[in-house]
XYZ file of C-alpha atoms in Angstrom:
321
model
C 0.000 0.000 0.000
C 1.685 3.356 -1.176
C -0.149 6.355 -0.263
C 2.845 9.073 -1.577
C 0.600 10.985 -3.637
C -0.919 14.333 -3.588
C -4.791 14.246 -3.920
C -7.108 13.241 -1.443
C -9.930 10.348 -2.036
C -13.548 11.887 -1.336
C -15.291 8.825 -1.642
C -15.256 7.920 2.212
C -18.558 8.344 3.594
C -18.312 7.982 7.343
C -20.353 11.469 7.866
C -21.997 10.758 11.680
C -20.447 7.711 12.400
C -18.765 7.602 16.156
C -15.234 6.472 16.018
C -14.464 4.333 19.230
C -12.188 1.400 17.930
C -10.892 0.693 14.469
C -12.870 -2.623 14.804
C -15.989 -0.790 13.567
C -14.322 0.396 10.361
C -12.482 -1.818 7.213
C -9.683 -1.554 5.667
C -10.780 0.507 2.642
C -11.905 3.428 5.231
C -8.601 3.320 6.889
C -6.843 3.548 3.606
C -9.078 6.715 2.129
C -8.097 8.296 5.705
C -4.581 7.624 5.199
C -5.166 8.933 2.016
C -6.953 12.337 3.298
C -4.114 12.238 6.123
C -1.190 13.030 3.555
C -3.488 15.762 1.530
C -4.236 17.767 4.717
C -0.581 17.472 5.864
C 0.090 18.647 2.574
C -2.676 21.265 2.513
C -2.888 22.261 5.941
C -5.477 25.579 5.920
C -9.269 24.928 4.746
C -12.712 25.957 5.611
C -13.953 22.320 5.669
C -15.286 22.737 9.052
C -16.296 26.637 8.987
C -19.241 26.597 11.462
C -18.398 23.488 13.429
C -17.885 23.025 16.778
C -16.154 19.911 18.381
C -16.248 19.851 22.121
C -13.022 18.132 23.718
C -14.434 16.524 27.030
C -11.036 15.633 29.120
C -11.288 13.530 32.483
C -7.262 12.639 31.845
C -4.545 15.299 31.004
C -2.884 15.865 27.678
C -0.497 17.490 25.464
C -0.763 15.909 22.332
C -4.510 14.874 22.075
C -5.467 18.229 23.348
C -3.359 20.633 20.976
C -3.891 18.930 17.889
C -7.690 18.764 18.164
C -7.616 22.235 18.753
C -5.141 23.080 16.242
C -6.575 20.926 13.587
C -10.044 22.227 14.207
C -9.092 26.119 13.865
C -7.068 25.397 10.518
C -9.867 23.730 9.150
C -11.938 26.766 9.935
C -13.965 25.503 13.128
C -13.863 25.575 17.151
C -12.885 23.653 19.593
C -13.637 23.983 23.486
C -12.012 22.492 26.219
C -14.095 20.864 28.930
C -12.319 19.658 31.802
C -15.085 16.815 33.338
C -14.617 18.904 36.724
C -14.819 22.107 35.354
C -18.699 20.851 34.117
C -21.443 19.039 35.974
C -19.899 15.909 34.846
C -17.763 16.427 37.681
C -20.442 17.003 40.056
C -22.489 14.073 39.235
C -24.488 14.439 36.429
C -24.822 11.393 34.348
C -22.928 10.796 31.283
C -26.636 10.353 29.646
C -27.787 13.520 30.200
C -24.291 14.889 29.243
C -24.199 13.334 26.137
C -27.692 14.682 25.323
C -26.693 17.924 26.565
C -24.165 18.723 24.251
C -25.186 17.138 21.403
C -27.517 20.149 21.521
C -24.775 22.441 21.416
C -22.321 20.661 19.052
C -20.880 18.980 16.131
C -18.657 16.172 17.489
C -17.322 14.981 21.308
C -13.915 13.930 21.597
C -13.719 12.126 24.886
C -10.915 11.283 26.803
C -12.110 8.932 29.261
C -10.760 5.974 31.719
C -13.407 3.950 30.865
C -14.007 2.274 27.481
C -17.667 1.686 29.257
C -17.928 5.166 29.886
C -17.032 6.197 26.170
C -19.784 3.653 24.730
C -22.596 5.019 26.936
C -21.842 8.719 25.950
C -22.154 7.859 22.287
C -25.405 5.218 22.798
C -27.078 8.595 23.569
C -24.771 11.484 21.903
C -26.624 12.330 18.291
C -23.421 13.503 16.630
C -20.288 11.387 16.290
C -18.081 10.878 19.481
C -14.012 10.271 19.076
C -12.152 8.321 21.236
C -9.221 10.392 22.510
C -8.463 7.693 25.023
C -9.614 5.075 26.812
C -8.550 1.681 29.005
C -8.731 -0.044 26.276
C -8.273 1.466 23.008
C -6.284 4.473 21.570
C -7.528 4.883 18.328
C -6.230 8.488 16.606
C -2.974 7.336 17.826
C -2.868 4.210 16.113
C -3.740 6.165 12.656
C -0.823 8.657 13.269
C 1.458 5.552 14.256
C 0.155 3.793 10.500
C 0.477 7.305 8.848
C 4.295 7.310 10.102
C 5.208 4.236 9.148
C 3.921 4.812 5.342
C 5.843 8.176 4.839
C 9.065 6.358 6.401
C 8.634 3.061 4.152
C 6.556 4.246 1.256
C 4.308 1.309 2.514
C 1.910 -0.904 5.161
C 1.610 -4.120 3.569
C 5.138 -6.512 4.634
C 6.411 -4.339 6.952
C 7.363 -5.693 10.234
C 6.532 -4.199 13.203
C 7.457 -4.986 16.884
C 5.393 -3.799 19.733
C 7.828 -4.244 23.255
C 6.043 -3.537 27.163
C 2.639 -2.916 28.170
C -0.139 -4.802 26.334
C -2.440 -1.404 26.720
C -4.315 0.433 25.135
C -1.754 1.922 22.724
C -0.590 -1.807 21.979
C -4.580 -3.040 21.509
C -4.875 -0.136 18.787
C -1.928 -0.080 16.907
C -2.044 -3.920 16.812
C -5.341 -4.241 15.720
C -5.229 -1.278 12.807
C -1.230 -2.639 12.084
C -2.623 -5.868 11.318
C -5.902 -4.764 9.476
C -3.595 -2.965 7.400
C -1.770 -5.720 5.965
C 1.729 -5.398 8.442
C 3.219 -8.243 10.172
C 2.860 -7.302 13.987
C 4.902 -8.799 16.843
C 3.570 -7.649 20.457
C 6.449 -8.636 23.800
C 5.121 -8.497 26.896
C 5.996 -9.250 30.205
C 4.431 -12.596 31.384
C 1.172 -11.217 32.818
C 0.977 -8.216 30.671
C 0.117 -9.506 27.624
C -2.574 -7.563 25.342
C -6.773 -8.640 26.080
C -7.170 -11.877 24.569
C -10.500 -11.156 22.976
C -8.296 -8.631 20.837
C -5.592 -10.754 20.587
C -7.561 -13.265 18.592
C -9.096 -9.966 16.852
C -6.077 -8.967 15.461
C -5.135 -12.646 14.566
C -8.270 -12.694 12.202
C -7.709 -9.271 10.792
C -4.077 -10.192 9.742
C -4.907 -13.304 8.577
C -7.635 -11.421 6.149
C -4.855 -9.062 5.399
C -2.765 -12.277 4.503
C -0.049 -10.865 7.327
C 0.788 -12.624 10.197
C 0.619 -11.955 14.413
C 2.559 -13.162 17.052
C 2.399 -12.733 20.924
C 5.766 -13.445 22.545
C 7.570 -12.835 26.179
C 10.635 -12.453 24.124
C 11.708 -8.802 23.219
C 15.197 -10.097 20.797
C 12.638 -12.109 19.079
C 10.165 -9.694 18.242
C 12.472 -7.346 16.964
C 14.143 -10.130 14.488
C 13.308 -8.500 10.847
C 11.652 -5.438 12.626
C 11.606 -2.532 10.171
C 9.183 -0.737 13.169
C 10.046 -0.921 16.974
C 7.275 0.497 19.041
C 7.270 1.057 22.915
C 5.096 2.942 25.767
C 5.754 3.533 29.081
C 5.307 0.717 31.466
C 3.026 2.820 34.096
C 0.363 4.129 32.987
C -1.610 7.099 34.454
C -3.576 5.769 36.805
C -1.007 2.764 37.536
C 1.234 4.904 39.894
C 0.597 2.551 42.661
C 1.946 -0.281 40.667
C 5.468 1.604 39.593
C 7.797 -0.548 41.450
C 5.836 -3.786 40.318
C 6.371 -2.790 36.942
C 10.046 -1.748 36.928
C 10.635 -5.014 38.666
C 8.368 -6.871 35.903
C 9.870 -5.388 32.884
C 13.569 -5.460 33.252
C 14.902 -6.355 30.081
C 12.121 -4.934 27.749
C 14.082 -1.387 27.622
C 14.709 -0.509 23.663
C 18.052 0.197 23.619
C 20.856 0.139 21.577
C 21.270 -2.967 21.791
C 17.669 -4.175 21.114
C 17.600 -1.775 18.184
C 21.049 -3.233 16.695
C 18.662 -6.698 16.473
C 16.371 -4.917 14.010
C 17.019 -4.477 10.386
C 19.627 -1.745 10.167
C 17.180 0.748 8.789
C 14.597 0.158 11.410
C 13.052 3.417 12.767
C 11.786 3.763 16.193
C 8.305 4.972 17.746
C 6.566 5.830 21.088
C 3.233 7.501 21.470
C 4.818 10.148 24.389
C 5.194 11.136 26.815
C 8.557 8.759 27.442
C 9.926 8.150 30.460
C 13.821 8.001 29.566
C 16.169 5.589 30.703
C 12.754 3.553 31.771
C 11.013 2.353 28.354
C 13.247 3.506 26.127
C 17.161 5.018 26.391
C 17.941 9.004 25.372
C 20.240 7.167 23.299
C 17.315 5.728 21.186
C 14.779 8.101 21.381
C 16.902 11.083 20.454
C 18.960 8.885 18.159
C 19.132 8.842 13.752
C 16.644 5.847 14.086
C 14.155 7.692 16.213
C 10.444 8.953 14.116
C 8.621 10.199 17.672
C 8.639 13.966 16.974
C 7.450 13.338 13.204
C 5.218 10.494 14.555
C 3.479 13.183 17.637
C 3.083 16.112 14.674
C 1.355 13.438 12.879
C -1.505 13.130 15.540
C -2.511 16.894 14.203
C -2.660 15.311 10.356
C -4.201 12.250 11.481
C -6.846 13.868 13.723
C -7.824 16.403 11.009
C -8.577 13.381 8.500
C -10.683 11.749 10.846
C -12.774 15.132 11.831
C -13.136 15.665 7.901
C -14.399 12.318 7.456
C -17.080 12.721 10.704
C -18.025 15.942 10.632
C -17.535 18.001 7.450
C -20.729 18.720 5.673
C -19.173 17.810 2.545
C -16.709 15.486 2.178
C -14.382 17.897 0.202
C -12.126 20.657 1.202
């Protein structure tokens, strides 16, 4: 799959849809958004979404999720506002029900941010314009299109390409493996014995590379995964919300740092990728991250790009720019 061209496919009609897990969508949709990713990276300024307003509903912090929805939504000629869930009578306990009708009043789109996956599906059961998820437990969605979007303008294509994912089996791992593998790329996920990704969407992504005719593996074995890597992929190992567990997890994933020495495994033009924020010296070495082989600044811009495509595709009243 080679996406290095210039104009954007229109055809993608998604217009209302929510987008909670890439599991709802096929392959063709992710590829016309991959598609619409590269135009608007390429032609960043539009009045697409002139009139629109997409309400960013936050009960975790952010940097990157929260300045490229607003970004992406003012160079596409909309508005974004910030709700903090205890800056609104989310916070105070009204239900997410009556929130979700609430604002659907008021606005175009909800992107939620949420640590609850459960949460997340109620608000869009009664939301009646499409809800993003910004984050969840489970799933990370408009990273995982960013992460695919990298990988295609450092290879020139998905299909083949092998990609290791080494620590956590989260929520960044569920996404990228299950879009990864959608798309056609060979995915590798090494975990910590107890860590490993949710087995319902471990046999998800098992299917979905199979239909792709790519291939999935699980392993506790970091210098295996990375064997034929073009892509190594980490996250931190705690979490927000996981503080508690910190010393568990240090203990737990000794020898599942990417370092030099991990990346020297790879194929010598491997890049490497973390969704941020890193903890150095934990995850991932200074060495690595700040190193020739290192894509995480082009891969975080690349949530802006991403994100636009996927408000374009939900919300624009045409599908053209």
């Amino acid at each position: 799959m080679n996406l290095m061209k210039t104009t954007m496919d229109t055809s993608l009609s998604i217009q209302g849809r929510h987008l909670l897990s890439w599991t709802d969508f096929s392959q063709s949709d992710v590829s016309k958004l991959l598609s619409m990713t590269q135009y608007l990276k390429e032609n960043p300024y539009s009045k697409a979404l002139s009139g629109k307003v997409l309400a960013l509903l936050f009960e975790k912090s952010s940097t990157r999720t929260r300045v490229s929805f607003e970004v992406g939504m003012t160079q596409m000629g909309g508005h974004a506002l910030y709700l903090n869930s205890n800056d609104i009578q989310l916070g105070r306990g009204e239900s997410i029900h009556d929130t979700a009708k609430v604002l659907s009043g008021y606005v175009d789109g909800i992107m939620y941010r949420t640590t609850s996956h459960e949460k997340l599906k109620e608000l869009s059961e009664h939301a009646t314009v499409p809800v993003i998820n910004g984050l969840c437990d489970l799933y990370h969605p408009c990273q995982a299109l960013a992460d695919l979007f990298t990988i295609v303008e450092l290879k020139g294509s998905l299909k083949g390409m092998n990609a290791a994912f080494i620590g956590d089996g989260n929520n960044v791992a569920h996404s990228f493996m299950i879009l990864a593998s959608m798309m056609g790329v060979n995915v590798k996920v090494a975990t910590p014995k107890g860590y490993e990704p949710d087995p319902a969407l471990v046999e998800k992504s098992m299917q979905l590379s199979k239909d792709a005719e790519g291939a999935f593996q699980l392993t506790h074995d970091p210098e295996e995964a990375v064997q034929n890597a073009d892509i190594i992929y980490t996250d931190v190992w705690t979490s927000m919300g996981q503080e508690e567990e910190t010393e568990k997890r240090l203990q737990a994933f000794e020898g599942f740092q990417v370092n030099e020495r991990l990346m020297s495994k790879a194929e010598p033009d491997a890049h490497f990728l973390h969704c941020l924020p890193a903890h150095r010296e934990e995850e991932v070495t200074t060495g690595v991250i700040d190193g020739p082989q290192s894509a995480v600044f082009q891969q975080a811009e690349n949530r802006l790009h991403a994100q636009k495509a996927i408000l374009q595709a939900l919300l624009a009243s045409e599908n053209i720019l």
